[in-house]
Coordinates of C-alpha atoms in Angstrom, one line a residue:
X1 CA 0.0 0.0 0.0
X2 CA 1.1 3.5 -0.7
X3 CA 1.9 5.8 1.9
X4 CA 0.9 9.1 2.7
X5 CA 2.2 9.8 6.3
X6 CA 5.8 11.1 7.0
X7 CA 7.3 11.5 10.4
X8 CA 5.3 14.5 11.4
X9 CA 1.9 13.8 9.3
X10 CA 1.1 14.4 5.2
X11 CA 3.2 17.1 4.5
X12 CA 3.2 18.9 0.3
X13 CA 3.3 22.1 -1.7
X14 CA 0.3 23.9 -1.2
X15 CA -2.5 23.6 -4.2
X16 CA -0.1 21.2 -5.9
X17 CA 0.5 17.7 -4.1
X18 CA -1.8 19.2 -1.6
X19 CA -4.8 20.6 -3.0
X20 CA -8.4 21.3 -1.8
X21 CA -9.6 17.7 -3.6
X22 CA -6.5 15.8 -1.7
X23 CA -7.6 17.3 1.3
X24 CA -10.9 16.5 0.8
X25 CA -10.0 12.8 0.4
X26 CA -8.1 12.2 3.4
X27 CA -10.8 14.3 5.6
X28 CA -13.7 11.7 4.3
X29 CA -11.3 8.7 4.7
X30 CA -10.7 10.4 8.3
X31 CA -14.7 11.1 9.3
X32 CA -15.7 7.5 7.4
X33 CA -13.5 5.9 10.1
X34 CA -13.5 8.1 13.5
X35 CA -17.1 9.9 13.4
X36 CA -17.8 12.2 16.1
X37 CA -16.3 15.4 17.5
X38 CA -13.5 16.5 15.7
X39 CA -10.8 19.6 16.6
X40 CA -9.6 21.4 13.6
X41 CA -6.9 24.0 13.3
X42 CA -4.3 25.2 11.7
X43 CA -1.1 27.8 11.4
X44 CA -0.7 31.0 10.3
X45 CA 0.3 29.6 6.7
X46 CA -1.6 31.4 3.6
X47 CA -2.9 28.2 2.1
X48 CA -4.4 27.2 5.4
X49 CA -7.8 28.2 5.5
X50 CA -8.1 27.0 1.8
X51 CA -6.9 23.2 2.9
X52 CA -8.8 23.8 6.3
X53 CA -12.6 24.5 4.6
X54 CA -11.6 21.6 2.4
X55 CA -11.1 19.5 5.1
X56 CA -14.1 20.6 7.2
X57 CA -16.4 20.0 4.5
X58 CA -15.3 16.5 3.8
X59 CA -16.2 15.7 8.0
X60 CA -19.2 17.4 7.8
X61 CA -20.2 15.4 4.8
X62 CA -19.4 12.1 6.6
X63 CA -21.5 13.4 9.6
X64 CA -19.0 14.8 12.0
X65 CA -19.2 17.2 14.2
X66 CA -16.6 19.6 13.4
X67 CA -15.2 22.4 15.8
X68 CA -13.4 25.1 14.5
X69 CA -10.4 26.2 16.4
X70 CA -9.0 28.5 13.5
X71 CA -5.4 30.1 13.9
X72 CA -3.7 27.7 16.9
X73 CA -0.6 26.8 18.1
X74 CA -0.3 23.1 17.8
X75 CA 0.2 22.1 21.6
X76 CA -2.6 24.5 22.5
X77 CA -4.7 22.4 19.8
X78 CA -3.5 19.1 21.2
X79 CA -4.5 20.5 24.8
X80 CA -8.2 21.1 23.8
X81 CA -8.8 17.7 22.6
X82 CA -6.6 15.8 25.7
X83 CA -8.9 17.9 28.1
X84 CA -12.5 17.3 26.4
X85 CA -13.8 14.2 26.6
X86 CA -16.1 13.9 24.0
X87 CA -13.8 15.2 21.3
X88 CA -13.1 12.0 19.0
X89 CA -9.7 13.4 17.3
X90 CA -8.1 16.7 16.1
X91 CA -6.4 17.6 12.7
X92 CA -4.1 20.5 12.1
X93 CA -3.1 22.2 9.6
X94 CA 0.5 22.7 9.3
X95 CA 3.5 22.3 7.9
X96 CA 5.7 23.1 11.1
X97 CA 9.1 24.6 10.3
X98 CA 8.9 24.5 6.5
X99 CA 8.7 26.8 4.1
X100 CA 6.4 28.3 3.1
X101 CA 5.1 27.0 0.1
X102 CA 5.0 23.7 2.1
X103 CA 1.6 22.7 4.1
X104 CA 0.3 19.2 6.4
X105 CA -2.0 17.7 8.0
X106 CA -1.4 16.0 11.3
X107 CA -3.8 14.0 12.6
X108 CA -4.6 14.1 16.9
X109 CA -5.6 11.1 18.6
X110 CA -8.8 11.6 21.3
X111 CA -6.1 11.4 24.2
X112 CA -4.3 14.8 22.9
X113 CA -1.7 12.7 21.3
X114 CA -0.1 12.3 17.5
X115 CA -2.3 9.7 15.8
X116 CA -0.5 6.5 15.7
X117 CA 0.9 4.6 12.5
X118 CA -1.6 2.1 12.9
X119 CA -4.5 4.9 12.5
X120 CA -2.2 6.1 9.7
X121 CA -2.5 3.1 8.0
X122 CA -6.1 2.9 8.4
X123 CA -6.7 6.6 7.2
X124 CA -4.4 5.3 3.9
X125 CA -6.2 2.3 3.2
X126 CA -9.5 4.0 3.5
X127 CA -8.0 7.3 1.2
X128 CA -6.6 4.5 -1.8
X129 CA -9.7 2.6 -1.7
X130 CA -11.9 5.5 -1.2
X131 CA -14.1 3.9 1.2
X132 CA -16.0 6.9 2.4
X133 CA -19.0 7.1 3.8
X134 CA -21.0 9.8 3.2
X135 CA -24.7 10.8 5.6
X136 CA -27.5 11.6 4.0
X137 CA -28.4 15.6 3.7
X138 CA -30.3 15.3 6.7
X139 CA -27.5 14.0 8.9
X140 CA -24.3 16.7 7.7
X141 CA -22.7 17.0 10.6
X142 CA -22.6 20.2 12.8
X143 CA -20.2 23.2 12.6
X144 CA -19.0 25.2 15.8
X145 CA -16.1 27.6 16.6
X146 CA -14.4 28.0 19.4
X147 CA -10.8 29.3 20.8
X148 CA -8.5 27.6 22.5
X149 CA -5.3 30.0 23.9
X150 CA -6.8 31.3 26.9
X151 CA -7.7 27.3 27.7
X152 CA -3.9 26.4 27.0
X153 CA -2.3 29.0 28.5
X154 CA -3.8 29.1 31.9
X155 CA -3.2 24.9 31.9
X156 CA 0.8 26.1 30.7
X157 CA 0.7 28.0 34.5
X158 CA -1.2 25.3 36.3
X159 CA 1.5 23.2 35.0
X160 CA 4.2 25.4 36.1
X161 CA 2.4 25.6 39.6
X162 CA 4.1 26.7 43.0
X163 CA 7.1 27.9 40.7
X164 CA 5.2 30.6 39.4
X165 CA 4.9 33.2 42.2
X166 CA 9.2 33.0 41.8
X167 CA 9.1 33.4 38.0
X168 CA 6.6 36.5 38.2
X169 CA 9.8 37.8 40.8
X170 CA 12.2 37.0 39.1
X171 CA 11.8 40.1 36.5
X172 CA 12.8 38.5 33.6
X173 CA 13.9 40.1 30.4
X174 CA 13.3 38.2 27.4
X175 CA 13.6 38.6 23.5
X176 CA 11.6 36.8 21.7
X177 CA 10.7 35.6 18.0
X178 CA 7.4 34.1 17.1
X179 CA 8.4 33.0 13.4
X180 CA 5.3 35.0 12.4
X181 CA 3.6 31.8 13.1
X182 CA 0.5 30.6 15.6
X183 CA 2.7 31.5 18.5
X184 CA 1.5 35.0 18.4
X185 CA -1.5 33.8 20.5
X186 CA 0.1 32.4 23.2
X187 CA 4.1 33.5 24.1
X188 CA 3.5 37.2 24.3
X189 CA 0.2 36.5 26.4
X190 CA 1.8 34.6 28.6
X191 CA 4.5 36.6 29.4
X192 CA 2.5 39.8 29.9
X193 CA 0.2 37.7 32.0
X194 CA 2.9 37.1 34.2
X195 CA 4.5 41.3 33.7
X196 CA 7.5 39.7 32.1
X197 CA 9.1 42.5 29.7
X198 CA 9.9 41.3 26.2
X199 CA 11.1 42.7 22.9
X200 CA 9.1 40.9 20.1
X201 CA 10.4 40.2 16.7
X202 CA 7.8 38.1 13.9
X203 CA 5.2 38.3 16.7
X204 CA 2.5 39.2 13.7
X205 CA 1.2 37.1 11.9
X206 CA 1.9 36.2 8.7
X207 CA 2.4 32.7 6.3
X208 CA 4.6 34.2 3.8
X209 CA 7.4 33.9 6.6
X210 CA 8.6 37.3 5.4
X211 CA 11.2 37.5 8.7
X212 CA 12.7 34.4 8.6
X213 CA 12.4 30.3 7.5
X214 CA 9.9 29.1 10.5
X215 CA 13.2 26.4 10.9
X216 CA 14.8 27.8 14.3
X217 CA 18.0 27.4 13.3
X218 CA 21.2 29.4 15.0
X219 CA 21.7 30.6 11.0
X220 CA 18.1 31.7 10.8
X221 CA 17.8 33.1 14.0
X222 CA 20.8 36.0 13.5
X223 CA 18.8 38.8 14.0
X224 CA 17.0 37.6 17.0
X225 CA 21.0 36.9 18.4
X226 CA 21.7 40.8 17.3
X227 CA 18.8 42.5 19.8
X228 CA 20.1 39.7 23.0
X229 CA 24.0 40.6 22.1
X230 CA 22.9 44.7 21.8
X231 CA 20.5 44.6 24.9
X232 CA 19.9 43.6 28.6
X233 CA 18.3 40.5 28.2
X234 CA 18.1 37.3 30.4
X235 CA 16.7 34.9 27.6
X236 CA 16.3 34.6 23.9
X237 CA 13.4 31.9 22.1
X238 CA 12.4 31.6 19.3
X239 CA 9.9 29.4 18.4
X240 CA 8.6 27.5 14.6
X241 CA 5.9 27.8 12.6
X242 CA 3.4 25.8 14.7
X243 CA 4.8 26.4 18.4
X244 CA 5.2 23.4 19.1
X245 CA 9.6 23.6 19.7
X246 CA 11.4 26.4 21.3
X247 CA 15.1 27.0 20.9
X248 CA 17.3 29.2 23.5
X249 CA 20.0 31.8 23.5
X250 CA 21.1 32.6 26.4
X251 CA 22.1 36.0 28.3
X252 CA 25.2 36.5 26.1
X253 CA 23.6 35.7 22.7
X254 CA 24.8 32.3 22.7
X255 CA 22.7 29.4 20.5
X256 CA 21.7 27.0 23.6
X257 CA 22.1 23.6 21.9
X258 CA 18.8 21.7 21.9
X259 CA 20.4 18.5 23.4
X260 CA 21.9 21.0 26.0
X261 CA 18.4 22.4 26.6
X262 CA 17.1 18.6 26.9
X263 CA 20.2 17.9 29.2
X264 CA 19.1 21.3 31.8
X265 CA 15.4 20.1 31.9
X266 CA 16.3 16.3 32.5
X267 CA 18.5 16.8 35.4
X268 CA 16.4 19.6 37.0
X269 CA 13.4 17.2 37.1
X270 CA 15.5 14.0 38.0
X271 CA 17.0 15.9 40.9
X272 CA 13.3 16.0 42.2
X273 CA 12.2 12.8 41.2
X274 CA 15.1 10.1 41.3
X275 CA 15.1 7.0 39.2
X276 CA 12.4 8.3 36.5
X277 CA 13.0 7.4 33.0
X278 CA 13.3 9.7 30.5
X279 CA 12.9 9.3 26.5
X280 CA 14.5 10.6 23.4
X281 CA 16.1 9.9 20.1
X282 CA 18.6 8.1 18.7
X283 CA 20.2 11.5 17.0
X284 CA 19.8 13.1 20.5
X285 CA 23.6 13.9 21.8
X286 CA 25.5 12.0 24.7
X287 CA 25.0 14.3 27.1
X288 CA 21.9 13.3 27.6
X289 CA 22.3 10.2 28.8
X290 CA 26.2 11.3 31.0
X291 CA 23.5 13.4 32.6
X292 CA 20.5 11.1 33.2
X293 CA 22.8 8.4 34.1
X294 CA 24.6 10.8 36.3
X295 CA 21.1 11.4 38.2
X296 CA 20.4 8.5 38.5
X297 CA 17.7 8.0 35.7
X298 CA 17.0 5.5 33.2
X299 CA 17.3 6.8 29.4
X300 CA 15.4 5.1 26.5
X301 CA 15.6 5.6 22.9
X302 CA 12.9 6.0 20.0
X303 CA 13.5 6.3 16.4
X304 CA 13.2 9.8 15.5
X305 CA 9.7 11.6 15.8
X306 CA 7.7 13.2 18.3
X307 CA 5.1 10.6 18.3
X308 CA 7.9 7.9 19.1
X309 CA 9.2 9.8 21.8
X310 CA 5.4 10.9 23.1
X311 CA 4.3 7.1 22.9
X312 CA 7.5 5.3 24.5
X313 CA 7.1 7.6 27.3
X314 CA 3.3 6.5 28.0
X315 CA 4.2 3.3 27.3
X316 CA 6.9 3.8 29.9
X317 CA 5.9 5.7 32.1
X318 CA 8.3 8.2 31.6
X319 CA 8.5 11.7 33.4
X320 CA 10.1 13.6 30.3
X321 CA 11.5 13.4 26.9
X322 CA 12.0 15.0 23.6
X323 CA 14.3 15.4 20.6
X324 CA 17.5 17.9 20.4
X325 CA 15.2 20.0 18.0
X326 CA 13.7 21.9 20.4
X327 CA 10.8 19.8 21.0
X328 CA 10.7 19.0 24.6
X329 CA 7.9 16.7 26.3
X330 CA 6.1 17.0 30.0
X331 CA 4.1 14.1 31.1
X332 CA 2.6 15.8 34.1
X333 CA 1.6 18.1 31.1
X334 CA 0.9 16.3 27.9
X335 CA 2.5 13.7 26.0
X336 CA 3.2 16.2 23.0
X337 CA 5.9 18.5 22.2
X338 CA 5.0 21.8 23.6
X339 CA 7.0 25.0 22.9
X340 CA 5.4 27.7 26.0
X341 CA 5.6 24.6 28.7
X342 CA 9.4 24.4 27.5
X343 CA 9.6 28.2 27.9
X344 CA 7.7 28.4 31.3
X345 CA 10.3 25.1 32.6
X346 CA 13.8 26.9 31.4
X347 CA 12.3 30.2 33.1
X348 CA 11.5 28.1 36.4
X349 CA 15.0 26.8 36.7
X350 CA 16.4 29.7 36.2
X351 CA 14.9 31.2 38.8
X352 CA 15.4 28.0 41.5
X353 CA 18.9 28.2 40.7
X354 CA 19.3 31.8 40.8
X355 CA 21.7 30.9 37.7
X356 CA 22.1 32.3 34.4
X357 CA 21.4 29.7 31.0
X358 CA 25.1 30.4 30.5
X359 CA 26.1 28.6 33.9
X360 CA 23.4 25.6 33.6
X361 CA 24.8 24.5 29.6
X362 CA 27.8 25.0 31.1
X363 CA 27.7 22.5 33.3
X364 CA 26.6 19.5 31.1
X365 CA 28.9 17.5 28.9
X366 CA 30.2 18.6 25.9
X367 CA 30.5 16.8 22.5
X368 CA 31.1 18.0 19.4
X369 CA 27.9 17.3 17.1
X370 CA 28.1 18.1 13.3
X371 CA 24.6 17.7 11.1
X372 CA 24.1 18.1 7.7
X373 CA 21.3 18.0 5.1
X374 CA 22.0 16.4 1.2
X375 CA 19.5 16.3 -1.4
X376 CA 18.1 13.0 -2.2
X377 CA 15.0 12.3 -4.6
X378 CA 15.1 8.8 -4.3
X379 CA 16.6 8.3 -0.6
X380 CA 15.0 4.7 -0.1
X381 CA 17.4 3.6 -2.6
X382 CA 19.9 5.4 -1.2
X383 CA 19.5 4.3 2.5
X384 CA 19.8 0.6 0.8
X385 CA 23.0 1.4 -0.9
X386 CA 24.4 2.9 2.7
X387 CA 23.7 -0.5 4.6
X388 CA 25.3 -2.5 1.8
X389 CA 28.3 -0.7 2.2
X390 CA 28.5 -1.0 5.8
X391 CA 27.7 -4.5 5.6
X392 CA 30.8 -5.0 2.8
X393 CA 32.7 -3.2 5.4
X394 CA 31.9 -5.4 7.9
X395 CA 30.9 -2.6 10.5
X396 CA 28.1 -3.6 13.0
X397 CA 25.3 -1.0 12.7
X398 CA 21.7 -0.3 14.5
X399 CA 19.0 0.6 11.4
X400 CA 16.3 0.8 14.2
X401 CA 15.8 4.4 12.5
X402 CA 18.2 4.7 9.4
X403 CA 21.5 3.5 9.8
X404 CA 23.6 4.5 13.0
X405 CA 27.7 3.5 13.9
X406 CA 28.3 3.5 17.5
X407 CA 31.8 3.1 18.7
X408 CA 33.3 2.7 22.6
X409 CA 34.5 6.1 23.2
X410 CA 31.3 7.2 22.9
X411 CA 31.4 8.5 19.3
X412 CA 28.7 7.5 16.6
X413 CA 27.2 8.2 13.0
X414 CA 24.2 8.2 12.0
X415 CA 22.6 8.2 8.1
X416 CA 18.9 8.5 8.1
X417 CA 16.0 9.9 5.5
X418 CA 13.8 12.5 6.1
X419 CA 10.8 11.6 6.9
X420 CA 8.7 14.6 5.3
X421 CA 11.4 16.2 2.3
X422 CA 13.3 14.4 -0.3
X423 CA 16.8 14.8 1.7
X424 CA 19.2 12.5 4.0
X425 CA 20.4 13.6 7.1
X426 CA 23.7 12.9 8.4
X427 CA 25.0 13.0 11.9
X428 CA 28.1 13.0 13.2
X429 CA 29.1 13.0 17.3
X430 CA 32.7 12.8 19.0
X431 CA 34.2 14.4 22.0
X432 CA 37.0 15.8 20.0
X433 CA 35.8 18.4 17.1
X434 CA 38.3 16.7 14.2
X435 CA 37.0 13.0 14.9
X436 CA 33.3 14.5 14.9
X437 CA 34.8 15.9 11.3
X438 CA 36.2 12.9 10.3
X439 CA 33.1 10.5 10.9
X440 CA 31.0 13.1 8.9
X441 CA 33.1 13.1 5.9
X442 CA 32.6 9.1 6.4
X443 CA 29.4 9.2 6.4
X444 CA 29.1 11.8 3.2
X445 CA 31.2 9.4 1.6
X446 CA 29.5 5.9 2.2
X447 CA 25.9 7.8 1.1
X448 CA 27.1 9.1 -2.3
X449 CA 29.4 5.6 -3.0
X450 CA 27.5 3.9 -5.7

């Protein structure tokens, strides 16, 4: 059967690969199979609302009650369904950090959650045989509207709970960048809710990305390090196109490393509760796991993908997890990636330590980790040819999730596809800068061997 899903939902150009009729397909394949309640929403991307409609009228016509969230972040989205119980799913529209030409659909499980690849499977088998269902006239379903920021963010602070008296004290200055995207709604709300000053850069909205690529890279992101280096500021985020990942500079202008960020967050929490576990990726740095080992904390690894992480740690039981992206993930919270709650935790340890960023990634382990993206149309092919050539080599490998090189000093390389553009991602980690080189250059070279 073919597939539709990527690693983060159905992702394509707008009005080309994903048109109004597409969207119409999958929506009736959806409501034919879940019925009900359903959330929808989407980002602040100009095809939206055009995918969005299409989408709500192929529910209605399959009888489903439809509730219109519009403009959302995508944890604030997630949140309404987790916390109504006779919502049946969710669906938003977006395309996260790409460009923006690109737009998705990602489809929300009733518990709040990214819909598993078993419900993926049975949205693509019902889309390719198109086995819909449709009500008669007198049985379209019902349209409502509804918002769900104030909802989230107040459930952001209950979250944050007895810590948040010392944040409000704390006086924090922060710059921030909402990519122009659906975290307009929530990150400057929440901060003035709590009379935190910030300066605001692509806090309007707007899906032509005209400030910057919704990606929150350290390269896109050199503006945003310009107004922290110039200023008095205590924090920089910046946040992507949906909110659900937030990336850090810290009081010097300084990129915060996501693992780093992942690191701070782990060993704050395990130093409260001992012996949790705590989940990630396999491309998530060692430092992680020096520092969950460290405190005393068990460390488990997913393939990559939010939804691997989000559903190991249910399965597990797990306190916390996430992926060196950005995306970070609170149990006590919900089991998706959630860019304010990230925000709202780096801000509470802060102020517990009475410690800059700067001191707290200063403390955790360092390796060298090297990443780079190559253009690959056909990178199933390619991914073959890589474990071939490993296998000629006679080099043990793990292709759990692509193909990944670990060796005993701690080092490893790891090969894998993307799972929503046609590119392969390569990532090399070392404690010394030239090995981390070295293995990258390997790995560069074993991918375009023939």
């Amino acid at each position: 059967m073919n597939k539709l899903f990527g690693t983060n939902g159905i992702r394509g150009i707008a009005n080309d690969t994903l048109d109004p009729i597409f969207s119409l397909n999958i929506a009736m394949a959806y409501g034919t199979l879940k019925r009900g309640k359903i959330v929808i929403g989407r980002d602040t991307r100009i095809s939206g609302e055009m995918i969005e409609n299409s989408f709500i009228s192929g529910l209605l016509s399959c009888g489903c009650e439809v509730i219109d969230v519009g403009i959302a972040s995508t944890p604030a989205i997630q949140y309404y369904v987790k916390d109504n119980s006779s919502v049946s799913g969710g669906v938003i529209i977006t395309a996260s950090h790409n460009p923006p030409e690109y737009n998705g659909i990602k489809i929300i499980a009733e518990d709040g959650t990214e819909a598993s690849r078993d419900e993926e499977e049975k949205i693509e088998e019902s889309y390719f045989k198109e086995n819909f269902k449709k009500v008669n006239w007198r049985d379209t379903g019902r349209y409502l509207k509804t918002d769900v920021s104030s909802q989230y963010i107040d459930s952001v602070k209950r979250f944050l709970g007895k810590n948040l008296g010392k944040i409000r004290e704390s006086k924090f200055r922060i710059a921030l960048d909402a990519a122009s995207g659906s975290a307009f709604l929530t990150t400057p709300r929440f901060l003035e809710s709590l009379n935190i000053g910030y300066v605001g850069l692509n806090c309007q909205p707007d899906g032509t990305f005209p400030g910057r690529n919704p990606e929150p890279t350290e390269e896109n992101l050199k503006i945003l390090q310009r107004i922290i280096e110039s200023g008095d500021f205590d924090l920089g985020i910046a946040h992507d196109g949906d909110a659900d990942r937030s990336v850090f500079f810290d009081e010097k202008g300084r990129f915060v490393e996501g693992d780093i960020i992942l690191s701070i967050v782990a060993r704050d929490i395990l130093r409260e509760r001992k012996g949790e576990k705590v989940v990630t990726t396999i491309a998530t740095s060692s430092s992680l796991r020096d520092v969950v080992e460290e405190e005393d904390g068990t460390l488990i690894e997913t393939p990559v993908g939010s939804v691997h992480v989000a559903r190991t740690m249910m399965k597990e039981g797990a306190i916390f997890g996430g992926e060196g992206n950005g995306g970070l993930i609170f149990a006590e919270h919900q089991y998706c990636r959630d860019g304010l709650a990230a925000l709202g935790k780096i801000m509470e340890i802060i102020s517990k330590e009475d410690r800059s960023l700067c001191e707290l990634a200063d403390e955790v382990p360092r390796y060298f980790t090297i990443k780079e993206k190559i253009m690959v149309e056909k990178k199933e092919e390619a991914m073959e040819r890589v474990k071939r050539r490993l296998s000629e080599l006679k080099e043990p490998f793990n292709d759990r999730d692509g193909v990944k090189v670990s060796y005993d000093d701690k080092s490893w390389l790891l090969i894998r596809a993307s799972g929503t553009e046609p590119m392969i991602r390569i990532y090399a980690e070392a404690k010394d800068e030239e090995k981390a080189k070295k293995l990258l250059n390997r790995g560069k070279s074993i991918l375009k061997r023939e």
